[in-house]
Coordinates of C-alpha atoms in Angstrom, one line a residue:
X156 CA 40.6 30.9 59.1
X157 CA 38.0 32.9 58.0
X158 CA 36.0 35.0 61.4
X159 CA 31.7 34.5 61.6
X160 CA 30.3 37.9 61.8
X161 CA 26.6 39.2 61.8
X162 CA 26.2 41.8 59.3
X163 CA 23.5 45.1 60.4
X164 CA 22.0 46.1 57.4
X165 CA 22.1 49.9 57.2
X166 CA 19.7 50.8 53.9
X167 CA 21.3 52.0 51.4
X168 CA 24.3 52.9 53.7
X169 CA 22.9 55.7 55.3
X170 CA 22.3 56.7 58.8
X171 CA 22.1 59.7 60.7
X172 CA 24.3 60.2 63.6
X173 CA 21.5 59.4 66.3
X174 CA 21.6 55.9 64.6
X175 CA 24.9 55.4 64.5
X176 CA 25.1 56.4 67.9
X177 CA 22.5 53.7 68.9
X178 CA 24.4 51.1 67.3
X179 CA 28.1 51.8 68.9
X180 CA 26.2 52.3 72.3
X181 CA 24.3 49.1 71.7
X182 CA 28.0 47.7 70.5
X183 CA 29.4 48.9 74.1
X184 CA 27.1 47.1 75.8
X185 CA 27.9 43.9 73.9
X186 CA 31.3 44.7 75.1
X187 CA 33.3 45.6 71.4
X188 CA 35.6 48.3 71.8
X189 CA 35.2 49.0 68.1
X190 CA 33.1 48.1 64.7
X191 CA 34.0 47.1 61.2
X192 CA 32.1 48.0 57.7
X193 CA 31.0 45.7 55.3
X194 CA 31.8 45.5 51.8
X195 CA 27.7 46.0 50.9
X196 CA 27.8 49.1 53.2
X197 CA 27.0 47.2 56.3
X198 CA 28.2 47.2 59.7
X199 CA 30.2 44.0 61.1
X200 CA 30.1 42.2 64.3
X201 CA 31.8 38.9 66.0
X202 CA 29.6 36.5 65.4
X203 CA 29.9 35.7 69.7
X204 CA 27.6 39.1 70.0
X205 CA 24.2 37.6 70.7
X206 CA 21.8 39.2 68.1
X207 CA 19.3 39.5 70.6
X208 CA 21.1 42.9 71.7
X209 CA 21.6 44.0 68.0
X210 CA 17.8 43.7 67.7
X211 CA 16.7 46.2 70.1
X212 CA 18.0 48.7 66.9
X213 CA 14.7 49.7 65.7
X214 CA 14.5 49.8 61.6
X215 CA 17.4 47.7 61.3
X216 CA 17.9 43.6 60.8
X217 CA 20.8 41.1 62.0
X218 CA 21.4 38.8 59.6
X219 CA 23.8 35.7 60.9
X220 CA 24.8 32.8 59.7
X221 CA 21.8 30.8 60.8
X222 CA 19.1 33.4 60.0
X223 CA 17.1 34.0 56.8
X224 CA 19.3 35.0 54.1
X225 CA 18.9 38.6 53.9
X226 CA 20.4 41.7 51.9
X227 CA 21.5 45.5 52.7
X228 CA 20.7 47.7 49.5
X229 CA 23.6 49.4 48.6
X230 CA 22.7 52.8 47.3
X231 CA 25.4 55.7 45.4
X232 CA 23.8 57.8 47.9
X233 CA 27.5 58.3 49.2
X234 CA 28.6 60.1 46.3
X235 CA 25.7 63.0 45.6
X236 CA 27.1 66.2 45.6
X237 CA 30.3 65.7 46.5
X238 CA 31.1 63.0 43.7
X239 CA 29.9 64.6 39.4
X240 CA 26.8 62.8 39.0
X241 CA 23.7 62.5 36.8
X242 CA 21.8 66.0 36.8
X243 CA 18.5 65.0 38.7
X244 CA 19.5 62.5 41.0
X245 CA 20.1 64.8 44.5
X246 CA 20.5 62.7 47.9
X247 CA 16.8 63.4 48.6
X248 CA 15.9 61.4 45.5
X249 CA 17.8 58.2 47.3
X250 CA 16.1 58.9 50.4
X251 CA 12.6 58.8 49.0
X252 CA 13.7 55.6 46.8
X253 CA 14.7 53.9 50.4
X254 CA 12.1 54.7 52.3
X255 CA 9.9 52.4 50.3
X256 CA 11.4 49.6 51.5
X257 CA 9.9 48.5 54.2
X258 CA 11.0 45.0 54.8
X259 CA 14.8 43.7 54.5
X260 CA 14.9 42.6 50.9
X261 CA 16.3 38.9 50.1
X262 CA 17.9 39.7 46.5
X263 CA 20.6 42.3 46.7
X264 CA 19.5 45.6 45.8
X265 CA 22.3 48.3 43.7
X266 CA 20.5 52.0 43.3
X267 CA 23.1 53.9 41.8
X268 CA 24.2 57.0 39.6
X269 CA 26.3 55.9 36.5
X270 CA 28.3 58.6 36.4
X271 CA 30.3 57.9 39.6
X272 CA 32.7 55.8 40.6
X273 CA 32.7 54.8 44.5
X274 CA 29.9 52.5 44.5
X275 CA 29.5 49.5 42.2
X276 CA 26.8 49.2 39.5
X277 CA 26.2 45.7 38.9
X278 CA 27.5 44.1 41.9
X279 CA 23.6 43.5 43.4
X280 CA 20.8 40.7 42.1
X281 CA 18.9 43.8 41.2
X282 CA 21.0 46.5 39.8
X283 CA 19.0 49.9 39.8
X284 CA 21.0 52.4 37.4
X285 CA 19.8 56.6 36.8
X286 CA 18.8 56.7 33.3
X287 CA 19.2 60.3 31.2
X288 CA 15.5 60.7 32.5
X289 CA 14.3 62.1 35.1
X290 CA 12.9 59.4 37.8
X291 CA 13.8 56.5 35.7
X292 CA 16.1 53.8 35.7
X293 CA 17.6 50.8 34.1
X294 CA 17.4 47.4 35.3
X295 CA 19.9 45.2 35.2
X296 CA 19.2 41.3 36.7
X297 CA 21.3 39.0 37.8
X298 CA 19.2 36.7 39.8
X299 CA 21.4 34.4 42.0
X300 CA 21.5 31.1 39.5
X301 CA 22.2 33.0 36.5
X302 CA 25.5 33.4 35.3
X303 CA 25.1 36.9 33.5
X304 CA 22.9 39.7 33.9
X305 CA 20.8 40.6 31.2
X306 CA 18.9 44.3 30.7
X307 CA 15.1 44.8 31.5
X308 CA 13.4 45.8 28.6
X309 CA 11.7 48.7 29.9
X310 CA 13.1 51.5 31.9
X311 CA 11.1 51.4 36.1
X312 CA 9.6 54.3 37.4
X313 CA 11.4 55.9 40.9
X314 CA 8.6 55.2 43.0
X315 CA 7.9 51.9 41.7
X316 CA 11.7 50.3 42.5
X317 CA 10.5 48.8 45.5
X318 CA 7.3 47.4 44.0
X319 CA 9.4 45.5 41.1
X320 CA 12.3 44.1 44.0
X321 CA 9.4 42.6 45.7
X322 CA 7.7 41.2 42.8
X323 CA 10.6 39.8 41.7
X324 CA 11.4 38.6 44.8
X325 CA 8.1 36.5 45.1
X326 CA 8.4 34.7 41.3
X327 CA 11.9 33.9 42.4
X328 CA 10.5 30.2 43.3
X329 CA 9.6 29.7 40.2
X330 CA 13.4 29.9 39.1
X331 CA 12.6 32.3 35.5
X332 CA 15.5 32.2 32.8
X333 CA 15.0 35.1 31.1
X334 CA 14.4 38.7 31.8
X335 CA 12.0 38.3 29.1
X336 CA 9.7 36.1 31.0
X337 CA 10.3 38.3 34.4
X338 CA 9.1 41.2 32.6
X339 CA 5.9 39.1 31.3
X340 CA 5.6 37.5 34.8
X341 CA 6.1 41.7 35.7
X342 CA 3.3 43.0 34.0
X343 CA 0.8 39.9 35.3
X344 CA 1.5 40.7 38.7
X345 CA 1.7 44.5 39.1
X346 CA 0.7 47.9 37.7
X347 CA 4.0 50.2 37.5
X348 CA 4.9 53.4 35.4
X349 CA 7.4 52.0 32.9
X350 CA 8.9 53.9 29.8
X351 CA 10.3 52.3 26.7
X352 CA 14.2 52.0 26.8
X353 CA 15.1 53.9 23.7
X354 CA 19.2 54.0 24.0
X355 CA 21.2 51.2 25.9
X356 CA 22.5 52.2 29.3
X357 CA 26.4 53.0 28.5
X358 CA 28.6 53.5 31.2
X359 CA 31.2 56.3 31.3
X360 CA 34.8 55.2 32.0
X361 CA 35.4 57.1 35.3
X362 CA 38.6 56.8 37.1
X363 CA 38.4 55.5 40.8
X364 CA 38.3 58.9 42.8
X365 CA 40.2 59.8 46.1
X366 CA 37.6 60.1 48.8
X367 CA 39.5 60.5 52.3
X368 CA 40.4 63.9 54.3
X369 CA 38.5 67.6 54.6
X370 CA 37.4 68.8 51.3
X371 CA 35.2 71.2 49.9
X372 CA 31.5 71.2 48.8
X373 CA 30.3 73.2 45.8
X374 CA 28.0 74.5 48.3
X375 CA 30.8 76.8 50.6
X376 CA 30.0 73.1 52.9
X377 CA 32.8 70.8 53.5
X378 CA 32.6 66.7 53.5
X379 CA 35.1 64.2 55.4
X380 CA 36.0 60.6 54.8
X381 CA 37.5 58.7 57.3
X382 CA 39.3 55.5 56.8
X383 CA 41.1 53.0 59.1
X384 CA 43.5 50.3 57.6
X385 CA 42.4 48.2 60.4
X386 CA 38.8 48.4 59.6
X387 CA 38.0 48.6 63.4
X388 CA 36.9 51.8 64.2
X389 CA 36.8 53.1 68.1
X390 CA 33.7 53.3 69.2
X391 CA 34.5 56.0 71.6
X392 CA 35.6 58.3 68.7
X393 CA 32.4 57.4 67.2
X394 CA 30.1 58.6 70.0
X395 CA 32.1 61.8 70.3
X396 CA 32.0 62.4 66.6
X397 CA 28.3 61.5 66.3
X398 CA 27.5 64.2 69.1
X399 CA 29.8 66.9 66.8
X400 CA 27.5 66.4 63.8
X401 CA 24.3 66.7 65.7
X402 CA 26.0 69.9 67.4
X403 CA 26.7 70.8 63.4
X404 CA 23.2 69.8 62.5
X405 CA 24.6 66.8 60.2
X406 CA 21.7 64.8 59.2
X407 CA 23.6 62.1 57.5
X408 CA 26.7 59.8 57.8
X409 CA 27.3 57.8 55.1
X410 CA 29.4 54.1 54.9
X411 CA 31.4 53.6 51.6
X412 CA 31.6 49.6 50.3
X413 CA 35.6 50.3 50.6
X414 CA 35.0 50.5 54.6
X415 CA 35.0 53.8 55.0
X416 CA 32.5 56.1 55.7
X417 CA 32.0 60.1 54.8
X418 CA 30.2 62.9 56.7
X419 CA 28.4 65.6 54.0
X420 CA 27.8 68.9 55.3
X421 CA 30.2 70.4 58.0
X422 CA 29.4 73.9 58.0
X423 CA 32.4 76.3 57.4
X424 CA 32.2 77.6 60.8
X425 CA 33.1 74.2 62.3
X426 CA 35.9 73.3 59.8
X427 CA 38.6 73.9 62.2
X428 CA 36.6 72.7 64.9
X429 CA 36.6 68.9 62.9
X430 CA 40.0 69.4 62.2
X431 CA 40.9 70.2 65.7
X432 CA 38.8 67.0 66.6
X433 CA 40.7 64.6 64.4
X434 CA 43.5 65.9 65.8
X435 CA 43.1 65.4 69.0
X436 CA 42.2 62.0 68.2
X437 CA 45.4 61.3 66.0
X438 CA 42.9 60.5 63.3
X439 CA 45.3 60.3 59.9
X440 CA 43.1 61.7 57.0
X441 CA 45.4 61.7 54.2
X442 CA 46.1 57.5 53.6
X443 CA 48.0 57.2 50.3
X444 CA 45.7 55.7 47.5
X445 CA 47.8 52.7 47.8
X446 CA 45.8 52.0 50.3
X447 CA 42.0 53.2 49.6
X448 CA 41.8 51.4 46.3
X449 CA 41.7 47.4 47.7
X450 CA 38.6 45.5 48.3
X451 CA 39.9 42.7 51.1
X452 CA 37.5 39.8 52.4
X453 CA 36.5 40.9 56.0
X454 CA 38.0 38.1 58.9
X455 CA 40.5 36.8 56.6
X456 CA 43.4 38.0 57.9
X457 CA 45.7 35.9 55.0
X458 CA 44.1 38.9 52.7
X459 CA 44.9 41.9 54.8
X460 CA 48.4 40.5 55.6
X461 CA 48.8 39.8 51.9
X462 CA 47.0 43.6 51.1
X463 CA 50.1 44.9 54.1
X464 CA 52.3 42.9 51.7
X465 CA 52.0 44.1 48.7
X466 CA 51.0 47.9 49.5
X467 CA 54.4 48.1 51.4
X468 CA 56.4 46.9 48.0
X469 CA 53.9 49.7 45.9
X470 CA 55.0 52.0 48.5
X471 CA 58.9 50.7 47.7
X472 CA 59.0 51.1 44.1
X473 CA 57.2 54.4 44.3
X474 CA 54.1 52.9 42.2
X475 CA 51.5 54.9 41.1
X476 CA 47.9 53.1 41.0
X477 CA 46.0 56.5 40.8
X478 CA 42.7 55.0 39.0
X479 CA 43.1 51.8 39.8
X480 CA 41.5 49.1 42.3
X481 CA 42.1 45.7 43.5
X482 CA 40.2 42.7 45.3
X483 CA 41.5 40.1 46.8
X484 CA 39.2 36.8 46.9
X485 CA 39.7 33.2 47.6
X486 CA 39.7 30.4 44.9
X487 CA 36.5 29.1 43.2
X488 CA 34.5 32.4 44.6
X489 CA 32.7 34.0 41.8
X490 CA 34.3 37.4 41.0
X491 CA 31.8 40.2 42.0
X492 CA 34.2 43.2 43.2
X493 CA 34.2 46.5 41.7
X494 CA 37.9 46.0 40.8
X495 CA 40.3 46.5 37.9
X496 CA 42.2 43.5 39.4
X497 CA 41.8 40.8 41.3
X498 CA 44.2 38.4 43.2
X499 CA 43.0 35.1 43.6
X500 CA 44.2 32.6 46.2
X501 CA 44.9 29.2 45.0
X502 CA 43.1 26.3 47.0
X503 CA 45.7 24.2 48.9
X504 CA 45.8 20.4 47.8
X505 CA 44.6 18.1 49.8
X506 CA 46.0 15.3 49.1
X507 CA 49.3 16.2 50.3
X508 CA 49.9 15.3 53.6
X509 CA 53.0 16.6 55.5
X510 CA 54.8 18.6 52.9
X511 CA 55.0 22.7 53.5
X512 CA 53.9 24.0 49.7
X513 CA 53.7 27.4 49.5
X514 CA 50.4 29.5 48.5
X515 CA 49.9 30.3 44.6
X516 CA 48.0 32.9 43.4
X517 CA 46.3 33.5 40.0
X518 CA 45.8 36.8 38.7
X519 CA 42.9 38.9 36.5
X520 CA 41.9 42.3 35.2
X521 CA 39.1 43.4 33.8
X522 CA 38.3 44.5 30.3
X523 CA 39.9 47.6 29.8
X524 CA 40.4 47.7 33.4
X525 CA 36.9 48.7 33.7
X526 CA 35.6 46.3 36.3
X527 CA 31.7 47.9 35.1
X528 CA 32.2 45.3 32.2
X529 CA 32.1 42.2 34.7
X530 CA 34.6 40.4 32.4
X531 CA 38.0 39.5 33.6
X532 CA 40.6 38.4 32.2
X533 CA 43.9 36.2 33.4
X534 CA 46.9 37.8 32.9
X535 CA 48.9 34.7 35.3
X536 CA 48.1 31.8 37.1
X537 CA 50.1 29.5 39.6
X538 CA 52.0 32.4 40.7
X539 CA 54.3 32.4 43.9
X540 CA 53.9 35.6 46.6
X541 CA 56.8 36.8 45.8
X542 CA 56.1 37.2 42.2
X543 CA 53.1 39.6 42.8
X544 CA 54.3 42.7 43.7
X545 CA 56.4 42.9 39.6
X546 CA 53.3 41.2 38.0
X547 CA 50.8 43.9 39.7
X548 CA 53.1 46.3 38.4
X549 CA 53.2 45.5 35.5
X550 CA 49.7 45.3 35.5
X551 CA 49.8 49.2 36.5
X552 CA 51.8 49.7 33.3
X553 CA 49.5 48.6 31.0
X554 CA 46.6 50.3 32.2
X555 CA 47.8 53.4 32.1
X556 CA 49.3 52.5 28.7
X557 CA 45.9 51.5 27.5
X558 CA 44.2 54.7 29.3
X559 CA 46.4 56.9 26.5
X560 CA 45.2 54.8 23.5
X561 CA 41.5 54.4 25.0
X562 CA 41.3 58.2 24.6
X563 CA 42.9 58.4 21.1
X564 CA 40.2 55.7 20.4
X565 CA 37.1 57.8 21.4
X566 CA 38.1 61.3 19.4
X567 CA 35.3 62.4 17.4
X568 CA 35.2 61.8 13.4
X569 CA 36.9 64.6 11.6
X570 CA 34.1 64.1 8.9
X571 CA 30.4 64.7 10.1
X572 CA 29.5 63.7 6.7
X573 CA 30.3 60.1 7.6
X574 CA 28.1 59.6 10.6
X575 CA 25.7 56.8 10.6
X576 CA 22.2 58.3 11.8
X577 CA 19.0 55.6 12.4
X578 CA 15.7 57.2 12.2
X579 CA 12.9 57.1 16.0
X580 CA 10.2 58.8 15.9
X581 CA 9.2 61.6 18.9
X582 CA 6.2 62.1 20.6
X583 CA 5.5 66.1 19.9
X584 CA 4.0 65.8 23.8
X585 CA 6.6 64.7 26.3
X586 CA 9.3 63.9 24.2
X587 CA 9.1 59.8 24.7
X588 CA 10.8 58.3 21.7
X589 CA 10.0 55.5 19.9
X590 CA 12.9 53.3 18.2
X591 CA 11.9 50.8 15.8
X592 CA 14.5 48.5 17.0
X593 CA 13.7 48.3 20.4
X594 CA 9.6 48.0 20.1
X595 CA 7.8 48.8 22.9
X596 CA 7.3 46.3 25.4
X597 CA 4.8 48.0 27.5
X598 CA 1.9 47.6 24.8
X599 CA 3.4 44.1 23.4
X600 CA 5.0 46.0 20.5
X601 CA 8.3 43.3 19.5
X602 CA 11.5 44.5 18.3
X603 CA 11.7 45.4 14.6
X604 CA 8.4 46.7 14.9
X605 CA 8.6 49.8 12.2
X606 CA 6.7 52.7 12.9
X607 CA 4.2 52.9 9.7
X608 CA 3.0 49.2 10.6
X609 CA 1.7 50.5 14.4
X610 CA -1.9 50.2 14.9
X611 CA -4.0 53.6 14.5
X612 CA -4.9 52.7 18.4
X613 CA -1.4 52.9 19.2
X614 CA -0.5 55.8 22.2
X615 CA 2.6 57.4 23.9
X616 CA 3.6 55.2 26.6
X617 CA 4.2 57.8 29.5
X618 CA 1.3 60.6 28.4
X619 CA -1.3 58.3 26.0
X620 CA -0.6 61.0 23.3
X621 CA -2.0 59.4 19.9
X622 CA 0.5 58.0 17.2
X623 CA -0.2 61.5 15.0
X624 CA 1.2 63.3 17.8
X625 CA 4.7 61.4 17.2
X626 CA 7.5 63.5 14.7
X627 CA 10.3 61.4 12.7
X628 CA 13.7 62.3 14.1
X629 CA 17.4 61.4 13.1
X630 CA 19.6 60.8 15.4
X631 CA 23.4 60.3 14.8
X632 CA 24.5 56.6 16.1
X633 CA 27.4 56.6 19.1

């Protein structure tokens, strides 16, 4: 049976350690002996915790079962400088991007960097992704009754991401179809900064990183992640570590959607004086990746059993997943993990009364075990427990078998000569280009639009350049 828990929204994930604090005091109080993490970078309590304590936490909301559906934004904020990541985008960039929100949003929010791995891009109702330039970002919607997301046609300004979730967030009653008419319904409602998309957003294949133990920053610093199989983490060894990071002048702790969390920043001086600390505490820091990788439905204890389960035979076989993650979901739910695979429980029939049938289990992957592609695909269905722990590794098999074509696939042409190139067109200013097949939506320009049939009135987008100021460039297609 499947626990009730209120969820603490904690924006974007981040907190600093004077918050935390609050919360596990506040969770004392309640009398918890420990806390859990949510998959959308959330904090977890028994649903028998009146809320009414849980509100006294000033910036935060409590979101129960019978209270207004609300959302945590679920930010990459985790994985800045510790994680490779796009150029521009530093940790104070996601700071400044949260802070707009002031109000709890009702449409799940994703701000992330493409170029990690940790936190999922397209996961959210509004799926924020760091474009190539700087303070921009692609859109991706998937409002909650559509059954694919679909790409804005314009790439939003940094400081106008709150703006366009709340705008959104207000046509929402009148149920739009298209992210064509959002984008006309957009431009009715609000004034924002937009620039013309002139490449897709193309995601890098990244393998899923290992983010637990002591390990060094670029900057001489040093970063932890701390993870507990249990997901209940003592709140005593929570206060004490929240006072060692103000004593280190830590400004941040930071909860990963794998229920985890990681602490950026320990100063060199105080590396032993952490490691002495966990320790002490008989904190383990170094969990096999069998055990990071899985994305297991909170107050189901079926899953975690099954996740014990099949880990332990993985463990057996000596099983590599390096790269890998799984999820583990119940029937009929719509698959939105950040996994390669995903083991779905069977529903048990009900009209069979008095006869012990075991659970079945059905089992996907996603496209080139990419789960960024959102497209997975059943590799066996009516499958008994048992039979899991060969199919999954099998499973493993292939992708690493597929991993050695994938990059045979993506070597560059010996011949340059036989490069396809499609012609834009440059503004001589600021660099905005303009791509013929694309258009530009911002001044109602469609698709297919070439440049010699513009209007003479026509102007740069982001600095109002004239069209004269624009150069015809080549580019060679990807």
């Amino acid at each position: 049976m499947k626990k009730k828990l209120s969820r603490l929204t904690v924006k974007g994930g981040v907190l600093s350690p004077r918050e935390l604090k609050n919360i596990v005091e506040t969770a004392e109080e309640a009398g918890l002996d420990s806390i859990s993490f949510g998959s959308r970078q959330d904090i977890l309590f028994p649903e028998t915790v009146r809320p009414g304590i849980l509100k006294t936490l000033r910036g935060m909301e409590v979101v129960t079962s019978v209270s207004d559906k609300k959302e945590n934004i679920v930010s990459s904020y985790v994985s800045a400088d510790i994680f490779p990541g796009t150029s521009w985008l530093t940790g104070d960039r996601y700071l400044y991007i949260l802070e707009q929100f002031k109000q709890t949003p009702t449409l799940k929010v994703n701000i992330t960097d493409p170029k990690q791995r940790l936190v999922p891009l397209f996961t959210g109702h509004l799926n924020f992704i760091a474009s190539a330039h700087e303070d921009y970002w692609y859109l991706h919607i998937r409002l909650p009754h559509w059954e694919k997301k679909a790409e804005y046609p314009a790439l939003i300004y940094g400081w106008d991401i709150e703006k366009v979730a709340s705008a959104i967030e207000d046509i929402l009653p009148e149920e739009p179809e298209s992210v064509t008419t959002i984008f006309y319904l957009l431009n009715d409602r609000i004034d924002t900064n937009n620039r013309t998309v002139d490449t897709p957003l193309q995601v890098p294949f990244h393998p899923f990183p290992y983010y637990e133990g002591m390990n060094k920053l670029g900057s001489g610093k040093y970063w932890l992640g701390l993870y507990w199989r249990n997901n209940h983490y003592d709140i005593r060894f929570l206060k004490t570590m929240c006072d060692l990071c103000m004593e280190c002048k830590i400004g941040k702790i930071c909860i990963t959607p794998w229920k985890s969390f990681i602490v950026k920043g320990i100063p060199v001086e105080f590396k032993l004086t952490w490691e002495k600390f966990l320790g002490v505490n008989g904190i383990n820091v170094r969990h096999s990746m069998l055990e990071l990788n899985w994305h297991v439905p909170v107050g189901e204890d079926w899953a975690r059993e099954l996740k014990k389960y099949l880990v332990g035979e993985f463990d057996k076989n000596d099983i590599s997943t390096y790269g890998l993650t799984f999820g583990i979901t119940g029937y009929g739910k719509k698959v939105y993990y950040f996994t390669s695979v995903v083991i779905e429980k069977n529903a048990f029939p009900v009209d069979i009364e008095g006869i012990d049938i075991p659970d079945t289990y059905n089992l996907l992957y996603a496209r080139d075990f990419d789960p960024n592609t959102l497209e997975y695909l059943i590799y066996a269905q009516d499958i008994d427990r048992r039979e899991l722990p060969d199919l999954l590794m099998e499973l493993s098999r292939m992708y690493f078998k597929e991993l050695g074509n994938e990059k045979e696939v993506i070597k560059p042409k010996a011949q340059k000569k036989e490069e396809e190139t499609y012609t834009v067109y440059q503004c001589t200013d600021c660099l905005t280009i303009y791509n013929p097949e694309y258009g530009d939506v911002t001044q109602d320009i469609p698709s297919g639009t070439a440049f010699e049939e513009l209007p003479e009135s026509y102007c740069c987008p982001l600095c109002e350049a004239p069209k004269s100021n624009y150069n015809k460039q080549e580019l060679v297609k990807r």
